[in-house]
C-alpha cells in the first residue's frame, strides 16, 4: 500500500519481548510485565485513574533518560514522592482533566509544549495526556533546541500560527477539478509546514483498496502518484485504529522500541493491561517497519482524513532520515487534514445531490420521449441522453425476444446472449456484477461490469449497461513499467509490488456498482415497463431496432455535426449470411467523412481500413479495450483518434442472419493536449524542490571562497612561507587541513554541477554525434586514470556510426563517470569492458562491465542517492564524494532514458545507460 501505515494496531512485539536486548536488571527483583512498546525518543507513564493517590501503574523502560528515575523506583509510587517537584506538578496538572468522576468523559489526546526546570536544567517537553480505561496515560517527548521545528535540522520552524491562521476553511470546491487542486495544495502545504521528503494523499476506494491521489516529493524520489494498492495491504484492525488515532508518527524507523513495564499485584499475577490505542509514542508492527525500510523511509507521519465519520483516506509523509516534529506542527497537519475533510464532505454532498437531480432529469426525459411516440430502442440507446449516462457506465443494451441491440462499450453478441440466459434464470429482477469473467467463462476482456434489469421473462425483455475493467482507467504519473531501481529482492513488499498485487486483484474487474445504481436501474425499468404495450411487445419492438440504426447514424450527423463536439464518428457495417459473411460498409456519418474522406456504401470494410492505415483486424484488437492512434487528416490536420470499441452498435435480428456493427472513433486530440499541459503543471509543482537546489547552488558558491582561503593558507603553513621555523607536527596538521579542504572543495564542485544540471542551466542540449566514436574516445581517456594501467580495458562497439541526439559533453561525462568508477572499484589484474549495444526494439545501451569488488544488494538502491557511498573498507579506502552516480542518473533521465545496474559482491558490476529510441537516429 502507498507507504502509508499498515501498523497492526496492536503491539506485535509484545510476544517477542523475551528476545529484546534491553537491560532490565533494575527491575529484576520486581514482578514486572511487559505490555507493548513505545518509540524510544520519549517516555510513557500511566497513573491509576481510580486510585485517589494517582500512583504510577505503568512506565516505559527508558524512564531514567527522560525523568531521571529508574522504572522500579517509580512503579506503584506516588509521583510527588519519587519525582522532582516541577515534574510531579506538571504530571498532576496534565492528568487532572482526565481524573473525572464521569466515566464517559474521555477527552482526546492533547499535546502541549511545556518548559520546565529540573535540577537546574531547562527542559522543553511535548507532553501528551489521555485517558485509557482505568488509567491516565502521559507521554513525554523532549523537544530539542529553543525553537527548532524538527530535530533533523528541520526548516519547519515555529508553526504555531502556520496554516491554521490563514483564515476560515475555504468553501467546499464546486467541482471535482477544484477538489483535485485542493488535494494538491494540501499535500504541498503539509510538505511546507513539516519538511518531509514525500507527502502523499492516499484515498480508500469502497472495497478498501487504496490510491495515491496527490503527491509532492523530492525530485530524486520515484513517484507513487497514481499507484493503487490492494485492500489486503492494510489489516482491518489498523483501519479501525486509524479512525480513532488520527495522527501517528514514527520518528526513527530503525530505533529499537522500548517496552512499557508494569508491576503486577504480586508474583505470578497478571499486570493491569494498558490499551495503547491512542498513544502517540506507541511503536508499530515489525511488518510495517520492514515495509518502510524497503522503501528507504526512515521516518513517517500519517494523518487520517475522516469524512462523515468514516475513514476516507490518509495524508502520509515520508522522510529519508529520522525526523520528528513539534506539537504545533503536528497540530497544523491535523488541521490541514480536517480542512481537507470538510471540503471533501461538502463536495460529496453536492455530487450526490447533482447525481440525484441528473437521474430525475433523465427519467423525465425518457418518459417524455416514450410518450411522444419515440420507439423504445431509440429512446433508450440513441440520442444524447442514453441509458448508461445516469448509471456511470459506457455502453448499454436492450433485448426483446430474439433481437438484441448493443451500443457503445459492450460484450459480443454471443457473450451477451449467454450472460442473459444465466441472468434471466435467476429470481432477482436486477443483476449486478463487477466481474463478468466470474460469471461467464471465456468472456472478452473489454467489459467487466454488467448491470441488467429483467422486465419480462417470456418473452425475454431486459435492459442493461456495461463498464470497462477499472485498470484501463488508472492514470499513470510515473511509468509503471519502468523498473524501479530502488526495489530490493523479489519477495519483499514495496509500493510497486503492492501495485502489482492490486492489478492482480482487480484484473477483469470494473469499478463496483453501488446501491444508487440498483435504485436508478429499477426506476428506469419501471418507466420502460409502464410503456410496454400490454398486448404484444414483440410486434411493436421487433422492427424498431432497424429504426434505431438509422437514428444513431443520422442523429450524430445532424444534431451535433463534427468530431470535436460529439467526439464520435461512426461507420455502420453489415454482415449478412446471404453475402458470404463479408463485412461491408452500410453507411458512415459526416464526422467519419470529415476525417477519413469519401467512403462508398457497400465497400469491403477490410479495404477501407487498409486505406486509413489501420490493420484489417482492428475489430478484434479493439475488443481488448480502447486504443489510440495518430492520423493525418487532409481536412483536419494531425489528430489523435481513439477507437472506443468495436462494435459500438451491434444489432442482431431475431433470425440472427444479419448483424450490423458500428465502429466508433473519438477524437481525443484536445484531451491529449490537456494531459500534456497537466503534466507540465505537475512539473511546476516541483518548483519547491528546485528552489532548494537553487539555494544549494548559492551556498556552494559562497563556500568556495573561504575554502580556497583555507587551502591557500594551509599550503603556506605546510611550505613554511613567511615563517622562520615550522614544527613538523604543524606541517603534518596543515597537510591534513589541506587534504580535507581539497576533498570538501571537490564535493562542492560536484554539488554545484549537479544543481546546475537540475536547474536546467546545463540541461540536455540538442546536437547530433556519433556514440560509437564517443565511446572509443572515452576508453582512450580513461587509460590515463590512476590504476587503469593495471587493468585489461576492452571495448565491444558496432562497426559503424551510431547517431545520437544529445549533448556530447554531457554524454561523455556519463560514460567517463561509469568508466572511472569501474576502474576505481576494480583491483589490479581485473577487467573493464565497455559495450555499445543496439537493441532490436530501438534505442541504444552503453554498458560498463567490470570484474571489481561489486555492490552488496543492501547498498544497490542507495548508490544513486546524493552523497551515498557503498559500505565497507573497500569503498572507504577509495576517493569519492558519492555524487557521481546521482549526476549520471539525473542526466540520463533528462534524456528520457534510465540507468540500470546488476552486481554481486566479488563478481563485479555492470552499469547500463539506456537511451530511448527517439534519441537515436536511423
Ligand atoms: P563515488 O564513486 O564518488 O563514491 P558514485 O556516486 O560514483 O560516488 O558511486 C556511489 C557508490 O556506488 C560508490 O561509493 C560505490 O560504493 C558504488 N559503486 C559505483 N560504481 C561501482 C563499481 N563499478 N563497482 C563497485 N561499486 C561501485
XYZ file of N, CA, C and O in Angstrom, residues 383 386 388 394 407-409 552 556-557 560-571 589-592 642 644 648 663-667:
136
model
N -29.669 9.012 -29.318
C -29.779 10.404 -28.890
C -28.670 10.813 -27.962
O -27.644 10.140 -27.852
N -28.429 8.753 -22.947
C -28.589 7.328 -23.184
C -28.629 6.579 -21.872
O -28.172 7.065 -20.837
N -27.001 4.501 -20.335
C -25.857 4.320 -19.450
C -25.336 5.623 -18.843
O -24.569 5.612 -17.908
N -20.575 2.754 -19.710
C -20.091 3.222 -21.007
C -20.778 2.578 -22.200
O -20.394 2.811 -23.346
N -25.002 -1.024 -27.745
C -24.441 0.251 -28.194
C -23.259 0.648 -27.306
O -23.307 0.496 -26.091
N -22.261 1.194 -27.960
C -21.007 1.615 -27.324
C -20.323 0.426 -26.660
O -20.402 -0.673 -27.162
N -19.681 0.647 -25.504
C -18.908 -0.433 -24.914
C -19.812 -1.615 -24.537
O -20.732 -1.446 -23.734
N -29.242 6.339 -34.949
C -27.880 6.523 -34.435
C -26.980 7.237 -35.430
O -26.252 8.154 -35.078
N -26.263 11.607 -34.985
C -24.913 12.088 -34.697
C -24.520 13.116 -35.753
O -23.878 14.110 -35.450
N -24.930 12.858 -36.971
C -24.562 13.761 -38.049
C -25.277 15.105 -37.910
O -24.651 16.143 -37.828
N -25.236 17.075 -33.899
C -24.043 17.665 -33.329
C -22.921 17.900 -34.320
O -21.956 18.592 -34.015
N -23.045 17.347 -35.453
C -22.138 17.764 -36.501
C -20.774 17.130 -36.473
O -20.583 16.063 -37.017
N -19.818 17.762 -35.870
C -18.424 17.343 -36.082
C -17.865 16.516 -34.949
O -18.465 16.340 -33.906
N -16.675 16.016 -35.163
C -15.936 15.254 -34.179
C -15.752 15.992 -32.874
O -15.955 15.467 -31.819
N -15.317 17.252 -33.050
C -14.881 17.997 -31.880
C -15.988 18.112 -30.848
O -15.721 18.186 -29.666
N -17.235 18.122 -31.302
C -18.314 18.320 -30.349
C -18.804 16.984 -29.773
O -18.822 16.796 -28.566
N -19.118 16.053 -30.602
C -19.643 14.792 -30.067
C -18.514 13.869 -29.663
O -18.692 13.015 -28.818
N -17.405 14.049 -30.291
C -16.326 13.115 -30.043
C -16.605 11.767 -30.673
O -16.021 10.762 -30.317
N -17.513 11.693 -31.591
C -17.836 10.390 -32.145
C -18.051 10.422 -33.647
O -18.841 11.202 -34.154
N -17.332 9.563 -34.345
C -17.592 9.341 -35.761
C -17.984 7.882 -35.900
O -17.497 7.025 -35.175
N -18.901 7.610 -36.782
C -19.441 6.252 -36.873
C -19.325 5.680 -38.276
O -19.524 6.385 -39.257
N -19.007 4.403 -38.329
C -19.155 3.668 -39.579
C -20.038 2.475 -39.264
O -19.765 1.728 -38.323
N -21.121 8.313 -40.940
C -21.686 9.631 -40.644
C -20.718 10.730 -41.094
O -19.606 10.451 -41.566
N -21.175 11.979 -40.918
C -20.387 13.057 -41.501
C -19.035 13.212 -40.804
O -18.037 13.561 -41.419
N -19.048 12.964 -39.519
C -17.790 13.090 -38.787
C -16.751 12.120 -39.345
O -15.566 12.444 -39.451
N -17.187 10.954 -39.726
C -16.289 9.965 -40.317
C -15.734 10.495 -41.640
O -14.531 10.468 -41.899
N -9.206 7.863 -31.141
C -9.290 6.671 -30.295
C -10.436 5.808 -30.785
O -11.545 6.306 -30.990
N -13.053 3.566 -29.754
C -13.571 3.340 -28.408
C -14.169 1.965 -28.252
O -14.552 1.579 -27.175
N -19.588 -0.670 -31.499
C -20.317 0.230 -30.605
C -21.794 -0.028 -30.738
O -22.562 0.232 -29.848
N -18.551 1.049 -35.926
C -17.214 1.320 -35.410
C -17.208 2.782 -35.006
O -17.639 3.627 -35.780
N -16.739 3.063 -33.821
C -16.807 4.450 -33.383
C -15.425 5.000 -33.085
O -14.592 4.346 -32.467
N -15.195 6.203 -33.546
C -13.952 6.907 -33.257
C -14.252 8.070 -32.347
O -15.287 8.709 -32.501
N -13.331 8.321 -31.474
C -13.455 9.537 -30.665
C -12.194 10.336 -30.934
O -11.102 9.778 -30.999
N -12.389 11.643 -31.107
C -11.230 12.498 -31.347
C -10.718 12.967 -29.987
O -11.398 13.703 -29.278
